[in-house]
mmCIF file of C-alpha atoms in Angstrom:
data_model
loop_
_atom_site.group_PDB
_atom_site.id
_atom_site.type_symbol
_atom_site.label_atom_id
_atom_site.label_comp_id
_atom_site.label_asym_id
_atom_site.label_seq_id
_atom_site.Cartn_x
_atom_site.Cartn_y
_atom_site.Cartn_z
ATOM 1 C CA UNK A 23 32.612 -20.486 81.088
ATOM 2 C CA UNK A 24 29.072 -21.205 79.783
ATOM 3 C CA UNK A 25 28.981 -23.518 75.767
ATOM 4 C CA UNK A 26 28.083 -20.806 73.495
ATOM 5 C CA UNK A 27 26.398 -21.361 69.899
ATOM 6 C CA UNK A 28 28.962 -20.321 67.123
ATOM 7 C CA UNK A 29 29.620 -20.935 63.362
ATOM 8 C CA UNK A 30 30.816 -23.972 61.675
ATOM 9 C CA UNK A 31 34.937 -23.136 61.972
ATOM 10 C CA UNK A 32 36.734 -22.248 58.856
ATOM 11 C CA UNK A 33 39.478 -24.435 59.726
ATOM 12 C CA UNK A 34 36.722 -27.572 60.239
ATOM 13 C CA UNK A 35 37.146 -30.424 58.122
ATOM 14 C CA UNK A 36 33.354 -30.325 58.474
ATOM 15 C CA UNK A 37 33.217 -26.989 56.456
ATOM 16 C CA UNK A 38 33.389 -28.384 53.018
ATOM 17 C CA UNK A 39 29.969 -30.351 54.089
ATOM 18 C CA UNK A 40 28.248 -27.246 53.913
ATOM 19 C CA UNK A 41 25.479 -26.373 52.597
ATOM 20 C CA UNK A 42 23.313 -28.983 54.686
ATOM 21 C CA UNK A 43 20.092 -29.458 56.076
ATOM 22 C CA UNK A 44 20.655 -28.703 59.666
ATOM 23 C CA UNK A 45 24.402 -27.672 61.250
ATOM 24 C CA UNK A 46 24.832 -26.441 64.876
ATOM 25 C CA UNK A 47 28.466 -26.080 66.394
ATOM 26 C CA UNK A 48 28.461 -25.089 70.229
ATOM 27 C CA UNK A 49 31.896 -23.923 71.270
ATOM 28 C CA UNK A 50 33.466 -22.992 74.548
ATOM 29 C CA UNK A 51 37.057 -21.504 75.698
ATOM 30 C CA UNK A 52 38.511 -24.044 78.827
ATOM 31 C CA UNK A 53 41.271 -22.601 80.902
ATOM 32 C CA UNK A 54 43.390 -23.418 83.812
ATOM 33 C CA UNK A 55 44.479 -26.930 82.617
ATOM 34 C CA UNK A 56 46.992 -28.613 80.053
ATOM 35 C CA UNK A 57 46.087 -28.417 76.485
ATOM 36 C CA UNK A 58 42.581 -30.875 74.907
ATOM 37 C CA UNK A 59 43.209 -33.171 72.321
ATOM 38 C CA UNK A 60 40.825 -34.894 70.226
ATOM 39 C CA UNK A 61 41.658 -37.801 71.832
ATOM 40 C CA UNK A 62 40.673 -36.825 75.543
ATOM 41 C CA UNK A 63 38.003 -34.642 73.796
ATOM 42 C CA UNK A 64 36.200 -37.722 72.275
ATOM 43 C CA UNK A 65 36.813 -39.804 75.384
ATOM 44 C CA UNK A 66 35.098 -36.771 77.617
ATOM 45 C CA UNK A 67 32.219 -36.548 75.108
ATOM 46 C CA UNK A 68 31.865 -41.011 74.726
ATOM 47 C CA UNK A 69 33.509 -42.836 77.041
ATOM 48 C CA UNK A 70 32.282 -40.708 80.293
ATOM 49 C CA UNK A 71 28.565 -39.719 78.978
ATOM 50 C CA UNK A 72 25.893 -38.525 81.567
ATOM 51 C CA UNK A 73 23.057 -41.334 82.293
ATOM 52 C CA UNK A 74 20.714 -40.176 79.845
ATOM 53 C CA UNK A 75 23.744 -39.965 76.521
ATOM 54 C CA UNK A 76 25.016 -43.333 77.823
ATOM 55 C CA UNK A 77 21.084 -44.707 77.242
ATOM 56 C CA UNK A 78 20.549 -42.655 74.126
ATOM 57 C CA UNK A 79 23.951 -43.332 72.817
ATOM 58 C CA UNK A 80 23.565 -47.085 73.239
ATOM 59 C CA UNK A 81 19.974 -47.447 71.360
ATOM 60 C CA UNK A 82 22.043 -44.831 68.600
ATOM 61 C CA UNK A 83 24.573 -47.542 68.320
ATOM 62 C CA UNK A 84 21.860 -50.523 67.602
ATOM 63 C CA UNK A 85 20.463 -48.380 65.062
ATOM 64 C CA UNK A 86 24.107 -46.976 63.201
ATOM 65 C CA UNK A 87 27.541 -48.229 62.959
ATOM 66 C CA UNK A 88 29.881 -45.228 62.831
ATOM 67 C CA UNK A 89 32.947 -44.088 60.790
ATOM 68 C CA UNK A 90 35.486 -42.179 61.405
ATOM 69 C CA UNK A 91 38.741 -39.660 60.123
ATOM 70 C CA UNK A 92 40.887 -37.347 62.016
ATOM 71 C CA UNK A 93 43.479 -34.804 61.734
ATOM 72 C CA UNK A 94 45.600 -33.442 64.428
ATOM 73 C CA UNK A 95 43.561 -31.201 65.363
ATOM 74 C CA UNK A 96 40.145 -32.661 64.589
ATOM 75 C CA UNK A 97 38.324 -35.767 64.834
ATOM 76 C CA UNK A 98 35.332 -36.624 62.727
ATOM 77 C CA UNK A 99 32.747 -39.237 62.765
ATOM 78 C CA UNK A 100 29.926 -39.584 60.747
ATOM 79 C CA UNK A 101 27.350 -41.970 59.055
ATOM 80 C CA UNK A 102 25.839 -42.343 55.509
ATOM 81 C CA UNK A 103 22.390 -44.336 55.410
ATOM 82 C CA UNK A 104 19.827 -44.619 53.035
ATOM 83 C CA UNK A 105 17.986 -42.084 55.142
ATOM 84 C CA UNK A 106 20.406 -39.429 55.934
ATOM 85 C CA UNK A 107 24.151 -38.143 56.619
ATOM 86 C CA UNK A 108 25.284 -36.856 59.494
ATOM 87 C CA UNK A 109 28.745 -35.961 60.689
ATOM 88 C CA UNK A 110 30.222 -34.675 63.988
ATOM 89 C CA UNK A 111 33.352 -32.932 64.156
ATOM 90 C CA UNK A 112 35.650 -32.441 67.615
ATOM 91 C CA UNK A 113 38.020 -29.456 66.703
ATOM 92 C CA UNK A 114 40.684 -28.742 69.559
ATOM 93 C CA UNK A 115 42.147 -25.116 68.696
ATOM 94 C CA UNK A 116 45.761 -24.483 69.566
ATOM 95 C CA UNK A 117 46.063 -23.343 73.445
ATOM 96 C CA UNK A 118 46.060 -19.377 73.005
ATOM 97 C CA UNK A 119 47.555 -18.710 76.489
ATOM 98 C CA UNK A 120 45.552 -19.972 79.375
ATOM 99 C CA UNK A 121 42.776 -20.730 77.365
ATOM 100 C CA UNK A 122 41.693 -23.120 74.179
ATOM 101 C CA UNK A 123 38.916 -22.799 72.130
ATOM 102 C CA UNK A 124 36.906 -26.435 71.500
ATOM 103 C CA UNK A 125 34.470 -26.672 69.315
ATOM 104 C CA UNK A 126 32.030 -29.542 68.593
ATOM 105 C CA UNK A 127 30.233 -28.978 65.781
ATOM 106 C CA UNK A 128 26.915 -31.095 63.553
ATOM 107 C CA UNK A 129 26.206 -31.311 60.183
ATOM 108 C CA UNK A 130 23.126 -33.444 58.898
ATOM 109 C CA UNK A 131 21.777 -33.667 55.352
ATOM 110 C CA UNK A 132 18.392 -35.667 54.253
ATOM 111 C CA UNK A 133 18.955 -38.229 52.226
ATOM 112 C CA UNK A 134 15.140 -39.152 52.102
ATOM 113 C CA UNK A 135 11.705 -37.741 54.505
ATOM 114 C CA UNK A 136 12.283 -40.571 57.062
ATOM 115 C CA UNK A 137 15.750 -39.039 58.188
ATOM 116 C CA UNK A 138 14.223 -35.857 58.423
ATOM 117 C CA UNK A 139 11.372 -37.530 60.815
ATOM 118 C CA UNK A 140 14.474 -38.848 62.441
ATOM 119 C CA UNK A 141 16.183 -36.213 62.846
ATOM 120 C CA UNK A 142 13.156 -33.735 64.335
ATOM 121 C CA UNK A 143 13.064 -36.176 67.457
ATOM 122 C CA UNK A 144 16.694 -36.525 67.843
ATOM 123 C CA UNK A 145 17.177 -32.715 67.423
ATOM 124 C CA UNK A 146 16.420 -31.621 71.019
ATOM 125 C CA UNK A 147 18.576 -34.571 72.586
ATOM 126 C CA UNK A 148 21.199 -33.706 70.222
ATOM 127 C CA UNK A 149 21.659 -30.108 71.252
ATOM 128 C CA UNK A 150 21.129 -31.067 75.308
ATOM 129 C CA UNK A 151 23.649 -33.261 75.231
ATOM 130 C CA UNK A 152 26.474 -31.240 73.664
ATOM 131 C CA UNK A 153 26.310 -28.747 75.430
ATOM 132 C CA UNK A 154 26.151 -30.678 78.492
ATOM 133 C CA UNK A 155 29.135 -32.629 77.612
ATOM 134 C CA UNK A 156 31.155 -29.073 76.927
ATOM 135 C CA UNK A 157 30.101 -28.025 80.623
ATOM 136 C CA UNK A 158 31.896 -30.924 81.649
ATOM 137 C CA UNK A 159 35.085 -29.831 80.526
#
């Protein structure tokens, strides 16, 4: 099934964040296989990135060092600079039959104009590689 744009979920830890600057969650419903944890759902998405993530996600990691918090549902990782905030939650809904619902979802707030620079050329790679990394599921 093709990633779909949705809404920030209700149940996200994420959703307290809110209002930000910029939020985009990209969800899709995966069938035919054993129930996605976090776990395997953060390993898919960073541990087993396309080419092009594993490049950008290396220079990312010069630049930032990342936090993170969980639930058992949901994993969340974020970072707090001077410049801006951003968070990134990986929410695994309950298997509803054959199918689950996952849901990665983006919240970024400006702390200053040189995030928001930041931000509009990381924007496009952002949203290409999420939803690639969903298709992979």
């Amino acid at each position: 099934m093709v990633t779909e744009d949705s809404a920030v979920p209700d149940k996200s830890l994420l959703a307290q964040s809110l209002p930000a600057n910029y939020t985009d969650a990209y969800s899709k419903e995966v069938s035919g296989r054993d129930e996605i944890t976090p776990e395997e759902l953060i390993q898919a998405i960073f541990t087993r990135p396309s080419p092009l993530a594993g490049a950008l996600m290396k220079l990312r990691n010069i630049l930032v060092k990342p936090f993170g918090c969980r639930s058992d549902r949901e994993i969340v990782i974020g970072m707090n600079d001077r410049h801006l905030w951003f968070a990134v939650s990986l929410l695994c809904a309950p298997k509803n039959g054959e199918s689950q619902r996952i849901t990665v979802t983006t919240i970024v707030k400006y702390n200053r104009a040189l995030g928001k620079a930041y931000f509009f050329f990381v924007r496009p790679f952002h949203r290409l590689l999420v939803r690639r990394s969903l298709e992979k599921l």
